[in-house]
Short mmCIF file of C-alpha atoms in Angstrom, two decimals:
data_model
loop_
_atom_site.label_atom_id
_atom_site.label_comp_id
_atom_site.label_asym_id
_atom_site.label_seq_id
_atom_site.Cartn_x
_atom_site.Cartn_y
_atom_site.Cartn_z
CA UNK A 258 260.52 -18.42 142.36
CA UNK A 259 258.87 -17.95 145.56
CA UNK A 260 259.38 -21.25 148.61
CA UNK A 261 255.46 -21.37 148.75
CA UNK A 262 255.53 -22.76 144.79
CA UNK A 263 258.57 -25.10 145.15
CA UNK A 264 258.21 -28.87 144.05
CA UNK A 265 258.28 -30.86 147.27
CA UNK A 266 258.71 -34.68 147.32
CA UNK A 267 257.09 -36.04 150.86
CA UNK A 268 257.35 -40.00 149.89
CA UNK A 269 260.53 -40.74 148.81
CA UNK A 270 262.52 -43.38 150.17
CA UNK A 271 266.49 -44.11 150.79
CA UNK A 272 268.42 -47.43 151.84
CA UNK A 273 271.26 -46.02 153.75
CA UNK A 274 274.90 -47.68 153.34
CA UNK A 275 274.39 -48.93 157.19
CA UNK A 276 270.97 -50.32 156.55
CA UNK A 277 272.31 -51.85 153.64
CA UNK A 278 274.79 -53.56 155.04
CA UNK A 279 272.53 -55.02 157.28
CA UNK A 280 270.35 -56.42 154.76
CA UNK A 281 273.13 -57.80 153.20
CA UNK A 282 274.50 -59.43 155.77
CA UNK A 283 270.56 -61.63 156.08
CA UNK A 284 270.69 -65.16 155.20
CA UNK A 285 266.04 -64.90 155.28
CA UNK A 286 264.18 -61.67 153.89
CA UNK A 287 264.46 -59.13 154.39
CA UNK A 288 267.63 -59.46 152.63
CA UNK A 289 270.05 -57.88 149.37
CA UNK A 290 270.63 -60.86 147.78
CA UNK A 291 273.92 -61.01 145.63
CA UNK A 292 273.35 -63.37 142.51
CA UNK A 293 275.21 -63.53 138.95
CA UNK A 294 273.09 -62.75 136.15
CA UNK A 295 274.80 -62.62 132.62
CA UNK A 296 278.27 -62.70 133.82
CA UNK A 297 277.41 -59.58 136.22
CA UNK A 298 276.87 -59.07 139.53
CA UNK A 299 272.88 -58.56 140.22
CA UNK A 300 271.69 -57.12 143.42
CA UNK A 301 268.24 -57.88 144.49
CA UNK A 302 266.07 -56.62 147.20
CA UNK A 303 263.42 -59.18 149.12
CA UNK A 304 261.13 -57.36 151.75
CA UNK A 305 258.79 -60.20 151.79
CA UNK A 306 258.42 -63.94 151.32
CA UNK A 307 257.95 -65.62 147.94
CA UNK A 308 258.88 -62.11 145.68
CA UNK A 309 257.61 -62.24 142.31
CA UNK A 310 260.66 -61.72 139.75
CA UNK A 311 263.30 -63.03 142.63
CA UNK A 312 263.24 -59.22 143.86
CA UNK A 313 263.54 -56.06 143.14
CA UNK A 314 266.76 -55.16 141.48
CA UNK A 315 268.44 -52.22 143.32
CA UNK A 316 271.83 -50.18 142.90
CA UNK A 317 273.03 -46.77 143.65
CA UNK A 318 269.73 -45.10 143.48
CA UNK A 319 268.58 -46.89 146.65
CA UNK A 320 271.48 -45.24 148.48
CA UNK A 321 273.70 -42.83 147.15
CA UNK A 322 272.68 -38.88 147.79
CA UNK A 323 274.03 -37.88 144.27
CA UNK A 324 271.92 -40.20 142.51
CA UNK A 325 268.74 -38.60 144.25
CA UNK A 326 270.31 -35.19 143.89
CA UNK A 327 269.95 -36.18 140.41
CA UNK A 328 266.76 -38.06 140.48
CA UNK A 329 265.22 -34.19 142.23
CA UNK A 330 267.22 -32.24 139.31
CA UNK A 331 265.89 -34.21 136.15
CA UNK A 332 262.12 -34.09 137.40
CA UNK A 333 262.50 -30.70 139.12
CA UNK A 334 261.82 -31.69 142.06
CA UNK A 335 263.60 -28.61 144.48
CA UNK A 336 263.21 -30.65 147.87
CA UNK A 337 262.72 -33.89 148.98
CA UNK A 338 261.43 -35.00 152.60
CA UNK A 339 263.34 -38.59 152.28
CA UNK A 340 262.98 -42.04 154.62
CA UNK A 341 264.02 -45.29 155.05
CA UNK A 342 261.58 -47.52 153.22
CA UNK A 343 260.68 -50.51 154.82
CA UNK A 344 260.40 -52.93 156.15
CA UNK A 345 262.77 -50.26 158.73
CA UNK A 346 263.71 -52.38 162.06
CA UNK A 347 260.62 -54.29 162.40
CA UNK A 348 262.80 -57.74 162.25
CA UNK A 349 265.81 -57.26 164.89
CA UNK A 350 265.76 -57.31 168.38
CA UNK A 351 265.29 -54.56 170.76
CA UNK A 352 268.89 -54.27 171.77
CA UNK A 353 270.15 -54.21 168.34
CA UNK A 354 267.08 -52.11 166.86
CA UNK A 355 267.65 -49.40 169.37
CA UNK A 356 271.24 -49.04 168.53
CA UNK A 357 270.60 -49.42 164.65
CA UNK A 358 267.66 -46.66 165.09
CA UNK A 359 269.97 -44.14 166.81
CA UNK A 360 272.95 -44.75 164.35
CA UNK A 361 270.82 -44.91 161.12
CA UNK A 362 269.02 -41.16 162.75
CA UNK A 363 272.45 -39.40 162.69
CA UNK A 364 273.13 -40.90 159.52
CA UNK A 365 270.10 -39.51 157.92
CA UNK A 366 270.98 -36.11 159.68
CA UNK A 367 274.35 -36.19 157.80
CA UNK A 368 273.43 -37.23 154.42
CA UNK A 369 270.37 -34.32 154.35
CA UNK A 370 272.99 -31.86 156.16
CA UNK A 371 275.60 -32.73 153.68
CA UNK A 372 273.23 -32.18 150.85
CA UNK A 373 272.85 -28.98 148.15
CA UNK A 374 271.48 -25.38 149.36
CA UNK A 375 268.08 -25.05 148.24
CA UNK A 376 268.57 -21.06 149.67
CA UNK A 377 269.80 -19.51 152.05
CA UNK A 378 268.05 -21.13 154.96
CA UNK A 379 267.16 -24.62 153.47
CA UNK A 380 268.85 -27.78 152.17
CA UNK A 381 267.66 -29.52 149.53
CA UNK A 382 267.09 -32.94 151.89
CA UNK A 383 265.37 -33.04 154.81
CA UNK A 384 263.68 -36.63 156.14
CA UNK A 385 261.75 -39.11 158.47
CA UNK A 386 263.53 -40.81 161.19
CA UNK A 387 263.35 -43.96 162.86
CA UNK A 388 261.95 -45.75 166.27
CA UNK A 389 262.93 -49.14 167.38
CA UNK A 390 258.91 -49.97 167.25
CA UNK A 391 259.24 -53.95 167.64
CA UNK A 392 257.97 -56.34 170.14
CA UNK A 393 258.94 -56.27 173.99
CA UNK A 394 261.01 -52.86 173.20
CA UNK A 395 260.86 -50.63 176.49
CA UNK A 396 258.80 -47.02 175.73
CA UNK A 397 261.88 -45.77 177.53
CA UNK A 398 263.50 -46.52 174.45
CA UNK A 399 261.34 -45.56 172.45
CA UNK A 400 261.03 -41.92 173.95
CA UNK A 401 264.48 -41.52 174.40
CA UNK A 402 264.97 -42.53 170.26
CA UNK A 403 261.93 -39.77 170.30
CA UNK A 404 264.24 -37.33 171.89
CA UNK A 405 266.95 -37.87 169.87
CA UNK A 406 265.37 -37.59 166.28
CA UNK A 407 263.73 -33.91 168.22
CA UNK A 408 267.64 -32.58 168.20
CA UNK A 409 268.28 -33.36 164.72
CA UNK A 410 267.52 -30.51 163.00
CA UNK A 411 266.96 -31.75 159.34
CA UNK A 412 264.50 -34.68 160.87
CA UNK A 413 261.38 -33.48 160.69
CA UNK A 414 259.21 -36.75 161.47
CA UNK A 415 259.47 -40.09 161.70
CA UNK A 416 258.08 -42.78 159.38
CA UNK A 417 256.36 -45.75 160.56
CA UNK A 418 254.52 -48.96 159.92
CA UNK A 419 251.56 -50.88 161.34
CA UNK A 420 252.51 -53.30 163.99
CA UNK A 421 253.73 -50.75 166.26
CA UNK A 422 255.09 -52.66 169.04
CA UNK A 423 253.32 -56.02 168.16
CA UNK A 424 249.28 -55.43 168.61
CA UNK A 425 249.17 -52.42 165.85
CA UNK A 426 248.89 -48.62 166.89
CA UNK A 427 246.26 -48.92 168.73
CA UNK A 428 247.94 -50.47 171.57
CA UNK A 429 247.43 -48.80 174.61
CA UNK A 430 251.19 -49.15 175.64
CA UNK A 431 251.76 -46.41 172.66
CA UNK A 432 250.05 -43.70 174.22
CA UNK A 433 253.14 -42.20 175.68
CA UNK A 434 255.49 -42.52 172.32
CA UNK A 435 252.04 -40.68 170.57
CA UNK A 436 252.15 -37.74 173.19
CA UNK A 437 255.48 -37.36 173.03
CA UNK A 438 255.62 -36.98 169.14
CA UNK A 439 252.84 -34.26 169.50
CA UNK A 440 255.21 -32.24 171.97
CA UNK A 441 257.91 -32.23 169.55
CA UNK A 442 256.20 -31.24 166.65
CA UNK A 443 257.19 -34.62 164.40
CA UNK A 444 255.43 -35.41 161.74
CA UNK A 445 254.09 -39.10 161.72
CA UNK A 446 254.63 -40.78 158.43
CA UNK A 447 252.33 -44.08 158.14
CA UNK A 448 253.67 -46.18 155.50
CA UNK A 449 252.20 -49.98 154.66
CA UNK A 450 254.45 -52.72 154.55
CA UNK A 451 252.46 -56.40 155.15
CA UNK A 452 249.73 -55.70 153.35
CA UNK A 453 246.60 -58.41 153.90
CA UNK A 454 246.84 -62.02 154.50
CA UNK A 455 247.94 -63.70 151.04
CA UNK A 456 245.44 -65.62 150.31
CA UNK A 457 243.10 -63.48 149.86
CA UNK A 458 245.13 -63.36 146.52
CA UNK A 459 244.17 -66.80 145.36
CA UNK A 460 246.40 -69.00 143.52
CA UNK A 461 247.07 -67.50 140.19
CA UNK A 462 250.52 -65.82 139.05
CA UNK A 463 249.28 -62.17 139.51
CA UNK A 464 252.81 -61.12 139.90
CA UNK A 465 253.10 -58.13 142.60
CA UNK A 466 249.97 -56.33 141.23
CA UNK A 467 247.58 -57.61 144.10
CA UNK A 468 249.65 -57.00 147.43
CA UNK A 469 251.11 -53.22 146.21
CA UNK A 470 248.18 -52.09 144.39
CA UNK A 471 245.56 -53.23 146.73
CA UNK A 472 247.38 -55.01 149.86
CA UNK A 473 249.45 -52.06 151.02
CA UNK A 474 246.57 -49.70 150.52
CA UNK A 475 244.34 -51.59 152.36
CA UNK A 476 246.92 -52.52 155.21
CA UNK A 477 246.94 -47.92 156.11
CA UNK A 478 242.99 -48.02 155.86
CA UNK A 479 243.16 -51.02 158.90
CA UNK A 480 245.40 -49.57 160.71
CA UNK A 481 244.44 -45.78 160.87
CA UNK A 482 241.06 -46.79 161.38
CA UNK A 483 242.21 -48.93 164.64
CA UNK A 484 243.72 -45.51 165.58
CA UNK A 485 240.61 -43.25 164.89
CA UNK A 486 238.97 -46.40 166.84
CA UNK A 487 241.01 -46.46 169.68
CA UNK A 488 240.62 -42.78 170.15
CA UNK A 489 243.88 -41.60 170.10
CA UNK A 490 242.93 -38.27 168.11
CA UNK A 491 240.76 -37.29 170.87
CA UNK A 492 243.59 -38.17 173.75
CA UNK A 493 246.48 -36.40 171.33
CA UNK A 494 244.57 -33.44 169.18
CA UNK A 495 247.68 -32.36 168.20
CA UNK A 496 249.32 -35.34 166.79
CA UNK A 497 250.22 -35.05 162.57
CA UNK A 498 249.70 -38.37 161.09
CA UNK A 499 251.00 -38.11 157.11
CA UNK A 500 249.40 -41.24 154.96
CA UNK A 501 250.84 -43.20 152.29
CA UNK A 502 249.04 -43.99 149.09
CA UNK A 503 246.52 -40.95 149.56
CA UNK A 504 245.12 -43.04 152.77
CA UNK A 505 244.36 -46.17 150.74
CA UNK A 506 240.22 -46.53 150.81
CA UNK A 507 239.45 -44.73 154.13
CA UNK A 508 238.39 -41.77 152.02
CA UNK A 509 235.80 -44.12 149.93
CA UNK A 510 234.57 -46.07 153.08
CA UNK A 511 234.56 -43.23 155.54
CA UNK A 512 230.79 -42.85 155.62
CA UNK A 513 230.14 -46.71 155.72
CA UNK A 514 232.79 -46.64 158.38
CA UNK A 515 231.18 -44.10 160.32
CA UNK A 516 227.28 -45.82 159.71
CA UNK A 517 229.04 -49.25 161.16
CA UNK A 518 230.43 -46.90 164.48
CA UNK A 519 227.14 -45.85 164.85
CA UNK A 520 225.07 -49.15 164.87
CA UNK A 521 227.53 -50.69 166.69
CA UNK A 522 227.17 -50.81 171.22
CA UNK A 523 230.62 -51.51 171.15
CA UNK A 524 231.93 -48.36 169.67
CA UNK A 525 229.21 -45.93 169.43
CA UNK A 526 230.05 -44.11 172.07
CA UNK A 527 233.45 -44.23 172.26
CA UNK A 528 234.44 -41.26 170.39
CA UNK A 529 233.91 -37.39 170.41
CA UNK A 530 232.83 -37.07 167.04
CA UNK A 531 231.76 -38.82 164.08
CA UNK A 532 234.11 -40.59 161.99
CA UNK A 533 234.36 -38.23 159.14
CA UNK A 534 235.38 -35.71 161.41
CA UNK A 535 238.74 -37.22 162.06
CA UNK A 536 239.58 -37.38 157.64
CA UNK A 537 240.13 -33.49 158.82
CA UNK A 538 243.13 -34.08 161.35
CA UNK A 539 244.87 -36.31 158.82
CA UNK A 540 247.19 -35.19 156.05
CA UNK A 541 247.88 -37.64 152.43
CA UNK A 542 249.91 -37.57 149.65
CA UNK A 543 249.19 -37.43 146.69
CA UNK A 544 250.37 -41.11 145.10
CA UNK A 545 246.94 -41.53 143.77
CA UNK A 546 248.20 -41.26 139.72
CA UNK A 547 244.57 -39.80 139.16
CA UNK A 548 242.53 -36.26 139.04
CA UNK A 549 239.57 -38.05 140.21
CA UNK A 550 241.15 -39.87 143.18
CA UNK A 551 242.86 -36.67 144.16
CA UNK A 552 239.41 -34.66 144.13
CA UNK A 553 237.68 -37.08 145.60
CA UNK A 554 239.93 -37.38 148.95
CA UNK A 555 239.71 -33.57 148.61
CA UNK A 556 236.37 -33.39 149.28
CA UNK A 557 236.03 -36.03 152.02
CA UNK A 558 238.53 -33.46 153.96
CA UNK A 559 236.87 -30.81 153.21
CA UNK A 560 233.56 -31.82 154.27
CA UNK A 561 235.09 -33.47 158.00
CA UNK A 562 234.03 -29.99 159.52
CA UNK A 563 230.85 -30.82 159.29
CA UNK A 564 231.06 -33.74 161.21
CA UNK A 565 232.47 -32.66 164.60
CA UNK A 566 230.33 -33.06 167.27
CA UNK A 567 227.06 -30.36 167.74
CA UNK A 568 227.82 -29.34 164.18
CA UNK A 569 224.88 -28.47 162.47
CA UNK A 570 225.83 -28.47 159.12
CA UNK A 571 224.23 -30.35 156.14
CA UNK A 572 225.42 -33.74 154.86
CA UNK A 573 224.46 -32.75 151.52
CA UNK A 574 226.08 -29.13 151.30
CA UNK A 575 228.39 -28.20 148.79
CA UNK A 576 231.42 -28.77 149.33
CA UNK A 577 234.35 -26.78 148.78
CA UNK A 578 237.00 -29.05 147.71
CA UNK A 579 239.51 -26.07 147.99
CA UNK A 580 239.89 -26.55 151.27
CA UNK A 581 240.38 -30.58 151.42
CA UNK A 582 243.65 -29.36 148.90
CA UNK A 583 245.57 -28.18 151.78
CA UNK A 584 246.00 -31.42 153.76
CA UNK A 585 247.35 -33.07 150.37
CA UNK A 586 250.91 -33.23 149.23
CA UNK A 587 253.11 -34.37 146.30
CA UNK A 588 255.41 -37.64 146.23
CA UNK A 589 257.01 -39.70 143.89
CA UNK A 590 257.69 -42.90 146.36
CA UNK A 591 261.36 -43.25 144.45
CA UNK A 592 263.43 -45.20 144.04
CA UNK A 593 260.31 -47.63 143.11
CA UNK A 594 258.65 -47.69 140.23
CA UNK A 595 261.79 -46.65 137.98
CA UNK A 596 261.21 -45.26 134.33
CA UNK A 597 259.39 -48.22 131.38
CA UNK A 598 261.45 -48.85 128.48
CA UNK A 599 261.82 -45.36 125.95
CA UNK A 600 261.61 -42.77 128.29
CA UNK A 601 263.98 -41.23 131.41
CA UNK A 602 261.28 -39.67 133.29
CA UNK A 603 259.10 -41.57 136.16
CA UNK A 604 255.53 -42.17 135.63
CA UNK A 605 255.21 -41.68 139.58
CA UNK A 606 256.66 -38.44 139.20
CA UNK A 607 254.85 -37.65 135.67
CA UNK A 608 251.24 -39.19 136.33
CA UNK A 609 251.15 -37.56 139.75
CA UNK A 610 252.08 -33.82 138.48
CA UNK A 611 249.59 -34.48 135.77
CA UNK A 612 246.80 -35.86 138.37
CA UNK A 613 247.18 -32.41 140.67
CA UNK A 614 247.28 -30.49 137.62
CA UNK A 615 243.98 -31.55 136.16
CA UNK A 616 242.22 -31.76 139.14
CA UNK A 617 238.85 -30.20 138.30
CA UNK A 618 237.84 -26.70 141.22
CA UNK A 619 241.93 -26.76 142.29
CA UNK A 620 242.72 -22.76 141.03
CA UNK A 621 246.42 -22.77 140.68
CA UNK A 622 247.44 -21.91 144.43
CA UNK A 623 245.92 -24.74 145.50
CA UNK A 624 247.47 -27.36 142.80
CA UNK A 625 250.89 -25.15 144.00
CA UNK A 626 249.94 -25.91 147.39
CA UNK A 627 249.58 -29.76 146.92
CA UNK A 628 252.88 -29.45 144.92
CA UNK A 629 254.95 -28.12 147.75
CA UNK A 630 253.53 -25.30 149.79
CA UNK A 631 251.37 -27.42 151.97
CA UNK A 632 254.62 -29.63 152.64
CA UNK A 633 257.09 -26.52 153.21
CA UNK A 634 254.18 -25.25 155.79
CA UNK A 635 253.69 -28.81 157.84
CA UNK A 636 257.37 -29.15 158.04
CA UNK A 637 257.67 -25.63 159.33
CA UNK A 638 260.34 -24.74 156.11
CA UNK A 639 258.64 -21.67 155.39
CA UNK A 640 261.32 -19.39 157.02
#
């Protein structure tokens, strides 16, 4: 089997024993709450306030290296591009994040070091690391964490969420931390964790349906539109921004979104091309669970081209949805999301294979492409 058709996971998360302990140590979320449930010990994660079900229940999967070894070897899955999930070291101080960012950085570097041969030249485990992106944090700090995760040589990113430093990613102050990231060749990894304002959900017992189905994916279409806003893919053409959740609904409301830009005085002038243009720089996964979604954020990449400034081309042209395949890539977002009752296999892992496969004008190299080729090439693995 050639590298180029390898199964690669990009969205896959890990707790690490460090983090863990942390979390455990919490007294308010986030926290691992300890509890006894039938005469057992039951560990429960709380990321947010008022958690449906008292938590998520978590155990080895969340942090042991074997366990996702064996996660990989059951849904052949040959490499996995791994992170801390959040909500990472939004709620510590900047002392104490700094230090927990560089420690938890060389721990990820060991457990994806330590991990299986995938060939000659590549490990199995590979992942995102960590700034100390909280409030009053010095960009000192954060370029030096910057430099750090650069040495690492299994880190090939970082992951992130939306506050940034406190104002979101469009603050200003972050224009350093976003240059820097574009020198070093680290992939950007936006990943929700607040989701909207909670009452938007109304009162009723929806359980967790409404803030992870439609809260997180809205949370990466706010924020990543404040970036394409602020400009920051005009200052920093280089920059690789990776987005959770196949963008969320930027891909549906890109044209409104660009319309909006264009009647507004505020904006309109602001940046160097048209909205749509911008879909193009971006790269998504593929957590969509659907041939349709897939295709459809397809072809909103492939038709950005179109939309960069002078360009003459048609807005209703064919397009070639071939081409949108190649910013897309496959993840499973494990340990969440663990097998229903009767089977062993994932329906994240399942329905997503199933949604690239059937993906109506994909020819095979593309859907092998989305399923690890595109990832091996962005990560620079193809050696």
């Amino acid at each position: 089997m050639s590298l180029a058709s390898r199964l690669v996971d990009i969205h896959t998360h890990i707790y690490l024993p460090r983090y863990c302990a942390l979390l455990r140590s919490r007294t308010s979320v986030p926290r691992i709450l300890t509890s006894n449930r039938d005469g057992k010990p039951d560990d429960r994660l709380l990321i947010l306030d008022h958690e449906p079900s008292g938590g998520r229940p978590v155990g080895p999967h969340y942090w042991e290296r074997d366990e996702k070894i064996k996660f990989m070897d059951r849904h052949g899955i040959d490499l996995s591009v791994v992170s801390t999930a959040n909500p990472w070291l939004d709620f510590l101080h900047p002392s104490e994040a700094k230090t927990l960012a560089s420690q938890l950085n060389e721990d990820l570097e060991q457990y994806c070091a330590d991990s299986p041969q995938l060939s000659p030249s590549l490990k199995r485990l590979y992942g995102f690391g960590l700034l100390p992106l909280v409030p009053d944090i010095s960009i000192t700090a954060l370029l030096e964490t910057i430099e750090q995760i650069s040495k690492l040589s299994h880190l090939k990113g970082i992951i992130m969420g939306t506050k940034g430093i406190g104002k979101g990613l469009d603050d200003d102050a972050l224009d350093p931390v976003w240059e820097a990231l574009s020198k070093a060749g680290l992939v950007v990894f936006l990943h929700p964790h607040y989701g909207v304002d909670a009452k938007a959900w109304g009162e009723k017992d929806n359980g967790h349906v409404l803030p992870l189905a439609l809260g997180f994916p809205f949370e990466t279409t706010i924020a990543t539109t404040r970036l394409i806003l602020s400009g920051v893919f005009d200052r920093h053409p280089s920059l690789r921004l990776l987005l959770a959740h196949s963008g969320g609904a930027l891909p549906q409301l890109s044209s409104r979104l660009a319309s909006c830009i264009d009647h507004d005085p505020v904006v309109a002038s602001r940046l160097a091309h048209d909205a749509r243009w911008y879909l193009g720089k971006l790269y998504f996964d593929a957590v969509a669970y659907g041939p349709e979604e897939l295709g459809f954020v397809s072809d909103v990449i492939a038709r950005a081209g179109r939309f960069e400034a002078g360009a003459s081309g048609s807005t209703g042209a064919t397009v070639d949805r071939k081409l949108g395949s190649k910013r897309m890539m496959f993840g499973t977002d494990h340990p969440f999301f663990p097998p229903l009752k009767g089977t062993e296999k994932w329906r994240s892992v399942v329905e997503n294979l199933e949604a690239i496969d059937e993906v109506s004008g994909w020819s095979q190299e593309e859907k092998e492409g989305v399923r690890g080729g595109n990832a091996l090439s962005l990560f620079n693995l193809l050696l």
